[in-house]
Amino acid sequence: MKPSPTPAAPEPAGASTTSGTDTTSDTNTADRTQTRVTLRSDLRASIPDGLIALVVTAAVFALLYARIKAKTSSTVSVMPFMADAGGFWMYFLSQAFGWSALLWAWTTVVLGLLLSGPRPGRLPLSPQRLERLHRTTSLNTIALILAHALLFAAELVRHDTARWHSRLSTAFVESFVPGGYDSGTGQLAIPLGQAALYLAVPLGLLFYIRHRIGPKTWRVLHRFVIVVYVLSVWHTLLYGTNVWYDGWFRTTVWLLQLPIAALLLARLLRPARRSERLSRPGAHSGSRAGWGLRLGGRLAAAGAVVALLAVIISGNDGGRSVPPHDTSSTHNED
């Protein structure tokens, strides 16, 4: 038996999902205070945000647990043997951490795009406080993704009947080694989540050694965080049993991606750095390849906005419309 997780991100996710985009600009106030920012100070500052994340996770777990008990969750349709909520509580807790990780990753990316792109006229917090919140949500996103993955591995250990060292080895391979999970949709979805996790940790922590690798190198690497978030969302939509079938919940997940795509497009169309602006090919001081990449990025972001609108309006979001005829004896998600 291999229960199907609803990861983030590492998912971001989460799941995908640390800092959203390059938040450093020539006019960014954070540039003048970066020398005073340390990982230790941000870890201390992330405690209140982390406590809120735990409360949200507990609420999500209670909701998932109640829906399983009432047999209204699509997870029961996918895997009827999981109707025993008490027997699989660790798996549902893993799901809860996955959903909170995806939510925190979404918040982090939105904050990053707000800080690095055109800002609204009024923001509830100062740019300095938003910048710090951006960093603390990034750290908590990493922690939530790790908790999600570790709980999923612990669930595999708990339900494996082999000897303890064999259980640990199997759980580690299936949870953390790309290609180790060989069941149905998980053959693609699990590696996507693992990729999000393994990219999120270094990309999120590189900020604290940017003075060693150089600010330009850090900015280039930091932009790949949006890839981490995309992997987390893709992982969730592909493998999350809570959003397995068509319905308002799955559509809401798609809908939440529209603000990010729009903010990313605005960020690319009006970059803070003069060197990132898109002028005529002949007037551009850089290479034609660089100009082409900038143009391609803008077109891709615009295409993402159009695609998301099409998905949301049409309702064709890739969900399954008919439950499997029989999933009581096997975990086969083909």
mmCIF file of C-alpha atoms in Angstrom:
data_model
loop_
_atom_site.group_PDB
_atom_site.id
_atom_site.type_symbol
_atom_site.label_atom_id
_atom_site.label_comp_id
_atom_site.label_asym_id
_atom_site.label_seq_id
_atom_site.Cartn_x
_atom_site.Cartn_y
_atom_site.Cartn_z
ATOM 1 C CA MET A 1 0.000 0.000 0.000
ATOM 2 C CA LYS A 2 1.353 3.381 -0.998
ATOM 3 C CA PRO A 3 -0.826 6.304 0.126
ATOM 4 C CA SER A 4 -1.004 9.231 -2.243
ATOM 5 C CA PRO A 5 0.221 12.521 -0.749
ATOM 6 C CA THR A 6 -0.961 16.001 -1.485
ATOM 7 C CA PRO A 7 2.412 17.762 -1.446
ATOM 8 C CA ALA A 8 3.180 21.224 -1.978
ATOM 9 C CA ALA A 9 5.961 21.851 -3.048
ATOM 10 C CA PRO A 10 7.714 21.354 -2.174
ATOM 11 C CA GLU A 11 5.788 20.807 -3.431
ATOM 12 C CA PRO A 12 6.525 23.801 -3.554
ATOM 13 C CA ALA A 13 5.823 22.723 -3.471
ATOM 14 C CA GLY A 14 5.583 22.849 -2.779
ATOM 15 C CA ALA A 15 5.810 22.301 -3.090
ATOM 16 C CA SER A 16 7.204 24.308 -4.731
ATOM 17 C CA THR A 17 8.647 27.470 -2.811
ATOM 18 C CA THR A 18 10.726 29.977 -1.232
ATOM 19 C CA SER A 19 11.394 33.585 -2.249
ATOM 20 C CA GLY A 20 9.256 34.551 -5.200
ATOM 21 C CA THR A 21 11.497 36.525 -7.529
ATOM 22 C CA ASP A 22 14.494 38.808 -7.493
ATOM 23 C CA THR A 23 13.534 41.346 -4.869
ATOM 24 C CA THR A 24 16.783 43.282 -5.134
ATOM 25 C CA SER A 25 16.696 46.460 -7.206
ATOM 26 C CA ASP A 26 18.692 49.646 -7.472
ATOM 27 C CA THR A 27 16.077 51.475 -5.463
ATOM 28 C CA ASN A 28 15.117 48.708 -3.058
ATOM 29 C CA THR A 29 15.556 49.709 0.562
ATOM 30 C CA ALA A 30 16.632 46.153 1.388
ATOM 31 C CA ASP A 31 19.859 46.738 -0.537
ATOM 32 C CA ARG A 32 20.928 49.261 2.068
ATOM 33 C CA THR A 33 20.246 46.890 4.982
ATOM 34 C CA GLN A 34 21.320 43.532 3.588
ATOM 35 C CA THR A 35 24.579 43.535 5.543
ATOM 36 C CA ARG A 36 22.574 43.435 8.784
ATOM 37 C CA VAL A 37 20.398 40.490 7.745
ATOM 38 C CA THR A 38 21.477 37.057 8.995
ATOM 39 C CA LEU A 39 19.896 33.636 8.939
ATOM 40 C CA ARG A 40 19.817 33.614 12.734
ATOM 41 C CA SER A 41 17.912 36.890 12.940
ATOM 42 C CA ASP A 42 15.436 35.767 10.294
ATOM 43 C CA LEU A 43 14.908 32.439 12.045
ATOM 44 C CA ARG A 44 13.991 34.322 15.204
ATOM 45 C CA ALA A 45 11.704 36.625 13.246
ATOM 46 C CA SER A 46 10.028 33.651 11.567
ATOM 47 C CA ILE A 47 8.716 32.202 14.840
ATOM 48 C CA PRO A 48 5.380 34.131 14.883
ATOM 49 C CA ASP A 49 4.792 33.316 11.233
ATOM 50 C CA GLY A 50 5.701 29.680 11.914
ATOM 51 C CA LEU A 51 3.197 29.470 14.765
ATOM 52 C CA ILE A 52 0.484 30.786 12.455
ATOM 53 C CA ALA A 53 1.494 28.150 9.896
ATOM 54 C CA LEU A 54 1.107 25.426 12.529
ATOM 55 C CA VAL A 55 -2.351 26.711 13.472
ATOM 56 C CA VAL A 56 -3.382 26.708 9.802
ATOM 57 C CA THR A 57 -1.971 23.203 9.391
ATOM 58 C CA ALA A 58 -3.943 21.993 12.415
ATOM 59 C CA ALA A 59 -7.130 23.501 10.980
ATOM 60 C CA VAL A 60 -6.518 21.864 7.599
ATOM 61 C CA PHE A 61 -5.838 18.534 9.308
ATOM 62 C CA ALA A 62 -9.091 18.784 11.271
ATOM 63 C CA LEU A 63 -10.991 19.535 8.059
ATOM 64 C CA LEU A 64 -9.380 16.655 6.166
ATOM 65 C CA TYR A 65 -9.976 14.277 9.066
ATOM 66 C CA ALA A 66 -13.635 15.294 9.368
ATOM 67 C CA ARG A 67 -14.205 14.863 5.633
ATOM 68 C CA ILE A 68 -12.643 11.394 5.719
ATOM 69 C CA LYS A 69 -14.816 10.408 8.678
ATOM 70 C CA ALA A 70 -17.913 11.662 6.826
ATOM 71 C CA LYS A 71 -16.717 9.966 3.604
ATOM 72 C CA THR A 72 -17.131 13.196 1.655
ATOM 73 C CA SER A 73 -13.474 13.488 0.671
ATOM 74 C CA SER A 74 -12.387 12.478 -2.813
ATOM 75 C CA THR A 75 -9.469 10.704 -1.144
ATOM 76 C CA VAL A 76 -11.923 7.975 -0.094
ATOM 77 C CA SER A 77 -13.104 7.651 -3.703
ATOM 78 C CA VAL A 78 -9.513 7.233 -4.894
ATOM 79 C CA MET A 79 -8.483 4.898 -2.052
ATOM 80 C CA PRO A 80 -11.493 3.443 -0.162
ATOM 81 C CA PHE A 81 -9.252 1.685 2.361
ATOM 82 C CA MET A 82 -8.341 5.121 3.739
ATOM 83 C CA ALA A 83 -11.851 5.571 5.124
ATOM 84 C CA ASP A 84 -10.216 4.472 8.401
ATOM 85 C CA ALA A 85 -9.251 8.011 9.412
ATOM 86 C CA GLY A 86 -7.647 6.926 12.678
ATOM 87 C CA GLY A 87 -5.517 4.320 10.961
ATOM 88 C CA PHE A 88 -4.047 6.812 8.498
ATOM 89 C CA TRP A 89 -3.920 9.971 10.606
ATOM 90 C CA MET A 90 -0.208 10.465 9.876
ATOM 91 C CA TYR A 91 -0.886 10.483 6.147
ATOM 92 C CA PHE A 92 -3.635 13.086 6.553
ATOM 93 C CA LEU A 93 -1.298 15.186 8.682
ATOM 94 C CA SER A 94 1.231 14.967 5.853
ATOM 95 C CA GLN A 95 -1.475 16.207 3.503
ATOM 96 C CA ALA A 96 -2.236 19.096 5.849
ATOM 97 C CA PHE A 97 1.414 20.163 5.929
ATOM 98 C CA GLY A 98 1.459 19.925 2.144
ATOM 99 C CA TRP A 99 -1.466 22.292 1.756
ATOM 100 C CA SER A 100 -0.114 24.809 4.256
ATOM 101 C CA ALA A 101 3.282 24.630 2.501
ATOM 102 C CA LEU A 102 1.610 25.454 -0.799
ATOM 103 C CA LEU A 103 -0.253 28.374 0.797
ATOM 104 C CA TRP A 104 2.949 29.748 2.345
ATOM 105 C CA ALA A 105 4.786 29.305 -0.950
ATOM 106 C CA TRP A 106 2.022 31.243 -2.717
ATOM 107 C CA THR A 107 2.315 34.047 -0.154
ATOM 108 C CA THR A 108 6.099 34.144 -0.493
ATOM 109 C CA VAL A 109 5.975 34.374 -4.285
ATOM 110 C CA VAL A 110 3.326 37.112 -4.210
ATOM 111 C CA LEU A 111 5.394 39.137 -1.726
ATOM 112 C CA GLY A 112 8.492 38.715 -3.855
ATOM 113 C CA LEU A 113 6.717 39.900 -6.981
ATOM 114 C CA LEU A 114 5.186 42.858 -5.166
ATOM 115 C CA LEU A 115 8.582 43.916 -3.890
ATOM 116 C CA SER A 116 10.438 43.499 -7.171
ATOM 117 C CA GLY A 117 7.817 44.786 -9.605
ATOM 118 C CA PRO A 118 5.433 47.727 -9.875
ATOM 119 C CA ARG A 119 3.891 48.246 -6.460
ATOM 120 C CA PRO A 120 0.320 49.277 -5.688
ATOM 121 C CA GLY A 121 -0.129 52.820 -4.442
ATOM 122 C CA ARG A 122 -0.886 51.653 -0.936
ATOM 123 C CA LEU A 123 0.454 48.619 0.866
ATOM 124 C CA PRO A 124 -0.521 47.537 4.393
ATOM 125 C CA LEU A 125 3.145 47.307 5.441
ATOM 126 C CA SER A 126 6.294 49.247 4.643
ATOM 127 C CA PRO A 127 8.651 47.802 1.987
ATOM 128 C CA GLN A 128 11.158 46.948 4.725
ATOM 129 C CA ARG A 129 8.622 44.919 6.700
ATOM 130 C CA LEU A 130 7.309 43.266 3.548
ATOM 131 C CA GLU A 131 10.855 42.300 2.626
ATOM 132 C CA ARG A 132 11.407 40.700 6.020
ATOM 133 C CA LEU A 133 8.038 38.921 5.850
ATOM 134 C CA HIS A 134 9.047 37.653 2.420
ATOM 135 C CA ARG A 135 12.166 36.084 3.931
ATOM 136 C CA THR A 136 10.430 34.579 6.976
ATOM 137 C CA THR A 137 7.620 33.036 4.934
ATOM 138 C CA SER A 138 10.317 31.608 2.683
ATOM 139 C CA LEU A 139 12.015 29.898 5.633
ATOM 140 C CA ASN A 140 8.716 28.572 6.940
ATOM 141 C CA THR A 141 7.808 27.263 3.495
ATOM 142 C CA ILE A 142 10.967 25.147 3.530
ATOM 143 C CA ALA A 143 10.113 23.859 7.025
ATOM 144 C CA LEU A 144 6.550 22.966 5.993
ATOM 145 C CA ILE A 145 7.723 21.119 2.883
ATOM 146 C CA LEU A 146 10.228 19.132 4.935
ATOM 147 C CA ALA A 147 7.554 18.264 7.514
ATOM 148 C CA HIS A 148 5.247 17.120 4.724
ATOM 149 C CA ALA A 149 7.908 14.865 3.181
ATOM 150 C CA LEU A 150 9.080 13.416 6.497
ATOM 151 C CA LEU A 151 5.530 12.595 7.611
ATOM 152 C CA PHE A 152 4.854 10.879 4.301
ATOM 153 C CA ALA A 153 7.999 8.783 4.779
ATOM 154 C CA ALA A 154 6.978 8.007 8.382
ATOM 155 C CA GLU A 155 3.581 6.819 7.139
ATOM 156 C CA LEU A 156 5.283 4.435 4.724
ATOM 157 C CA VAL A 157 7.429 3.074 7.557
ATOM 158 C CA ARG A 158 4.436 2.620 9.844
ATOM 159 C CA HIS A 159 2.458 0.528 7.374
ATOM 160 C CA ASP A 160 5.323 -1.547 6.008
ATOM 161 C CA THR A 161 5.425 -5.083 7.374
ATOM 162 C CA ALA A 162 9.110 -5.672 6.637
ATOM 163 C CA ARG A 163 11.850 -5.481 9.286
ATOM 164 C CA TRP A 164 12.596 -2.000 10.601
ATOM 165 C CA HIS A 165 15.814 -1.422 8.631
ATOM 166 C CA SER A 166 14.098 -2.576 5.435
ATOM 167 C CA ARG A 167 11.124 -0.300 6.168
ATOM 168 C CA LEU A 168 13.404 2.704 6.667
ATOM 169 C CA SER A 169 15.309 1.998 3.470
ATOM 170 C CA THR A 170 12.153 1.570 1.386
ATOM 171 C CA ALA A 171 10.531 4.699 2.828
ATOM 172 C CA PHE A 172 13.648 6.770 2.200
ATOM 173 C CA VAL A 173 13.921 5.613 -1.416
ATOM 174 C CA GLU A 174 10.233 6.157 -2.181
ATOM 175 C CA SER A 175 10.079 9.553 -0.475
ATOM 176 C CA PHE A 176 13.429 11.136 -1.328
ATOM 177 C CA VAL A 177 15.029 9.336 -4.288
ATOM 178 C CA PRO A 178 13.760 10.369 -7.753
ATOM 179 C CA GLY A 179 12.294 7.342 -9.473
ATOM 180 C CA GLY A 180 12.012 5.372 -6.237
ATOM 181 C CA TYR A 181 8.221 5.690 -6.069
ATOM 182 C CA ASP A 182 6.845 3.421 -8.786
ATOM 183 C CA SER A 183 3.063 3.556 -8.362
ATOM 184 C CA GLY A 184 0.875 5.025 -11.113
ATOM 185 C CA THR A 185 0.829 8.795 -11.345
ATOM 186 C CA GLY A 186 3.418 8.956 -8.584
ATOM 187 C CA GLN A 187 6.098 7.946 -11.064
ATOM 188 C CA LEU A 188 5.935 11.521 -12.382
ATOM 189 C CA ALA A 189 4.308 13.444 -9.535
ATOM 190 C CA ILE A 190 6.659 12.362 -6.754
ATOM 191 C CA PRO A 191 9.856 13.340 -8.653
ATOM 192 C CA LEU A 192 8.257 16.730 -9.364
ATOM 193 C CA GLY A 193 7.756 17.259 -5.641
ATOM 194 C CA GLN A 194 11.268 16.045 -4.876
ATOM 195 C CA ALA A 195 12.710 18.442 -7.448
ATOM 196 C CA ALA A 196 10.780 21.301 -5.822
ATOM 197 C CA LEU A 197 12.154 20.349 -2.401
ATOM 198 C CA TYR A 198 15.751 19.960 -3.538
ATOM 199 C CA LEU A 199 15.687 23.292 -5.362
ATOM 200 C CA ALA A 200 13.784 25.190 -2.689
ATOM 201 C CA VAL A 201 16.280 24.584 0.114
ATOM 202 C CA PRO A 202 19.436 25.938 -1.571
ATOM 203 C CA LEU A 203 17.645 28.704 -3.475
ATOM 204 C CA GLY A 204 15.992 29.901 -0.278
ATOM 205 C CA LEU A 205 19.209 29.867 1.745
ATOM 206 C CA LEU A 206 21.539 31.352 -0.892
ATOM 207 C CA PHE A 207 20.333 34.798 0.159
ATOM 208 C CA TYR A 208 22.363 34.490 3.358
ATOM 209 C CA ILE A 209 25.648 33.840 1.521
ATOM 210 C CA ARG A 210 25.047 36.266 -1.362
ATOM 211 C CA HIS A 211 28.109 38.270 -0.305
ATOM 212 C CA ARG A 212 30.251 35.198 -1.017
ATOM 213 C CA ILE A 213 28.766 34.186 -4.369
ATOM 214 C CA GLY A 214 28.198 37.761 -5.536
ATOM 215 C CA PRO A 215 24.922 39.691 -5.855
ATOM 216 C CA LYS A 216 24.706 39.156 -9.624
ATOM 217 C CA THR A 217 25.032 35.372 -9.292
ATOM 218 C CA TRP A 218 22.496 35.378 -6.485
ATOM 219 C CA ARG A 219 19.981 37.372 -8.534
ATOM 220 C CA VAL A 220 20.309 34.986 -11.471
ATOM 221 C CA LEU A 221 19.830 31.909 -9.280
ATOM 222 C CA HIS A 222 17.028 33.516 -7.292
ATOM 223 C CA ARG A 223 14.871 33.842 -10.393
ATOM 224 C CA PHE A 224 14.623 30.058 -10.601
ATOM 225 C CA VAL A 225 12.441 30.089 -7.493
ATOM 226 C CA ILE A 226 9.414 30.603 -9.725
ATOM 227 C CA VAL A 227 10.289 27.228 -11.264
ATOM 228 C CA VAL A 228 10.150 25.674 -7.792
ATOM 229 C CA TYR A 229 6.680 27.076 -7.284
ATOM 230 C CA VAL A 230 5.455 25.818 -10.669
ATOM 231 C CA LEU A 231 6.782 22.339 -9.852
ATOM 232 C CA SER A 232 4.961 22.403 -6.511
ATOM 233 C CA VAL A 233 1.624 23.365 -8.034
ATOM 234 C CA TRP A 234 2.030 20.834 -10.832
ATOM 235 C CA HIS A 235 2.871 18.159 -8.262
ATOM 236 C CA THR A 236 -0.230 18.993 -6.246
ATOM 237 C CA LEU A 237 -2.660 19.078 -9.169
ATOM 238 C CA LEU A 238 -1.264 15.857 -10.560
ATOM 239 C CA TYR A 239 -1.141 13.823 -7.365
ATOM 240 C CA GLY A 240 -3.273 15.491 -4.710
ATOM 241 C CA THR A 241 -6.210 13.229 -3.914
ATOM 242 C CA ASN A 242 -8.113 16.219 -2.509
ATOM 243 C CA VAL A 243 -8.114 17.771 -5.982
ATOM 244 C CA TRP A 244 -8.267 14.513 -7.916
ATOM 245 C CA TYR A 245 -11.627 15.172 -9.580
ATOM 246 C CA ASP A 246 -13.204 18.185 -11.234
ATOM 247 C CA GLY A 247 -14.823 20.606 -8.826
ATOM 248 C CA TRP A 248 -14.619 23.963 -7.098
ATOM 249 C CA PHE A 249 -11.590 23.011 -4.990
ATOM 250 C CA ARG A 250 -9.447 22.111 -7.980
ATOM 251 C CA THR A 251 -10.667 25.186 -9.880
ATOM 252 C CA THR A 252 -9.758 27.363 -6.883
ATOM 253 C CA VAL A 253 -6.183 26.065 -6.987
ATOM 254 C CA TRP A 254 -6.008 27.102 -10.642
ATOM 255 C CA LEU A 255 -7.637 30.456 -9.861
ATOM 256 C CA LEU A 256 -5.007 31.278 -7.240
ATOM 257 C CA GLN A 257 -2.304 31.052 -9.892
ATOM 258 C CA LEU A 258 -3.784 33.957 -11.863
ATOM 259 C CA PRO A 259 -2.514 36.725 -9.508
ATOM 260 C CA ILE A 260 0.988 35.251 -9.631
ATOM 261 C CA ALA A 261 1.008 35.084 -13.427
ATOM 262 C CA ALA A 262 -0.315 38.654 -13.645
ATOM 263 C CA LEU A 263 2.241 39.983 -11.138
ATOM 264 C CA LEU A 264 5.042 38.171 -12.951
ATOM 265 C CA LEU A 265 3.954 39.701 -16.266
ATOM 266 C CA ALA A 266 3.848 43.172 -14.686
ATOM 267 C CA ARG A 267 7.291 42.552 -13.163
ATOM 268 C CA LEU A 268 8.727 41.640 -16.568
ATOM 269 C CA LEU A 269 7.030 44.482 -18.435
ATOM 270 C CA ARG A 270 8.180 47.112 -15.928
ATOM 271 C CA PRO A 271 11.447 45.859 -14.372
ATOM 272 C CA ALA A 272 13.081 47.969 -11.684
ATOM 273 C CA ARG A 273 16.548 47.527 -13.163
ATOM 274 C CA ARG A 274 17.280 49.508 -16.292
ATOM 275 C CA SER A 275 19.397 46.663 -17.680
ATOM 276 C CA GLU A 276 16.353 44.365 -17.657
ATOM 277 C CA ARG A 277 14.135 46.662 -19.711
ATOM 278 C CA LEU A 278 13.210 45.557 -23.216
ATOM 279 C CA SER A 279 14.288 48.090 -25.831
ATOM 280 C CA ARG A 280 14.584 47.652 -29.583
ATOM 281 C CA PRO A 281 17.003 44.874 -30.607
ATOM 282 C CA GLY A 282 19.385 47.347 -32.219
ATOM 283 C CA ALA A 283 19.269 49.753 -29.284
ATOM 284 C CA HIS A 284 19.923 47.072 -26.672
ATOM 285 C CA SER A 285 23.420 47.179 -25.191
ATOM 286 C CA GLY A 286 23.546 43.448 -24.478
ATOM 287 C CA SER A 287 23.585 40.446 -26.775
ATOM 288 C CA ARG A 288 20.744 39.533 -29.088
ATOM 289 C CA ALA A 289 20.413 36.254 -27.202
ATOM 290 C CA GLY A 290 19.787 38.153 -23.974
ATOM 291 C CA TRP A 291 17.230 40.351 -25.687
ATOM 292 C CA GLY A 292 15.535 37.235 -27.063
ATOM 293 C CA LEU A 293 15.373 35.660 -23.619
ATOM 294 C CA ARG A 294 13.767 38.778 -22.166
ATOM 295 C CA LEU A 295 11.210 38.866 -24.949
ATOM 296 C CA GLY A 296 10.549 35.137 -24.556
ATOM 297 C CA GLY A 297 9.980 35.556 -20.828
ATOM 298 C CA ARG A 298 7.411 38.276 -21.391
ATOM 299 C CA LEU A 299 5.605 36.233 -24.023
ATOM 300 C CA ALA A 300 5.608 33.156 -21.763
ATOM 301 C CA ALA A 301 4.145 35.136 -18.856
ATOM 302 C CA ALA A 302 1.455 36.623 -21.101
ATOM 303 C CA GLY A 303 0.700 33.143 -22.435
ATOM 304 C CA ALA A 304 0.368 31.830 -18.877
ATOM 305 C CA VAL A 305 -2.206 34.511 -18.049
ATOM 306 C CA VAL A 306 -4.224 33.635 -21.165
ATOM 307 C CA ALA A 307 -3.973 29.893 -20.460
ATOM 308 C CA LEU A 308 -5.090 30.313 -16.844
ATOM 309 C CA LEU A 309 -8.073 32.401 -17.907
ATOM 310 C CA ALA A 310 -9.010 29.747 -20.472
ATOM 311 C CA VAL A 311 -8.790 26.979 -17.867
ATOM 312 C CA ILE A 312 -10.803 28.885 -15.282
ATOM 313 C CA ILE A 313 -13.523 30.028 -17.691
ATOM 314 C CA SER A 314 -13.879 26.699 -19.483
ATOM 315 C CA GLY A 315 -13.592 24.538 -16.388
ATOM 316 C CA ASN A 316 -11.302 22.124 -18.250
ATOM 317 C CA ASP A 317 -8.630 21.931 -15.587
ATOM 318 C CA GLY A 318 -7.336 18.407 -16.065
ATOM 319 C CA GLY A 319 -9.343 16.825 -13.273
ATOM 320 C CA ARG A 320 -10.897 13.387 -13.508
ATOM 321 C CA SER A 321 -14.629 13.393 -14.146
ATOM 322 C CA VAL A 322 -15.434 9.758 -13.350
ATOM 323 C CA PRO A 323 -14.145 7.895 -10.267
ATOM 324 C CA PRO A 324 -12.292 4.633 -10.869
ATOM 325 C CA HIS A 325 -14.549 1.580 -10.966
ATOM 326 C CA ASP A 326 -12.563 -0.293 -8.326
ATOM 327 C CA THR A 327 -9.733 1.022 -6.190
ATOM 328 C CA SER A 328 -10.430 -1.095 -3.140
ATOM 329 C CA SER A 329 -7.667 -3.629 -3.716
ATOM 330 C CA THR A 330 -4.879 -1.631 -5.300
ATOM 331 C CA HIS A 331 -3.331 1.807 -5.324
ATOM 332 C CA ASN A 332 -3.247 2.221 -9.099
ATOM 333 C CA GLU A 333 -3.716 5.781 -10.273
ATOM 334 C CA ASP A 334 -3.283 5.347 -14.018
#
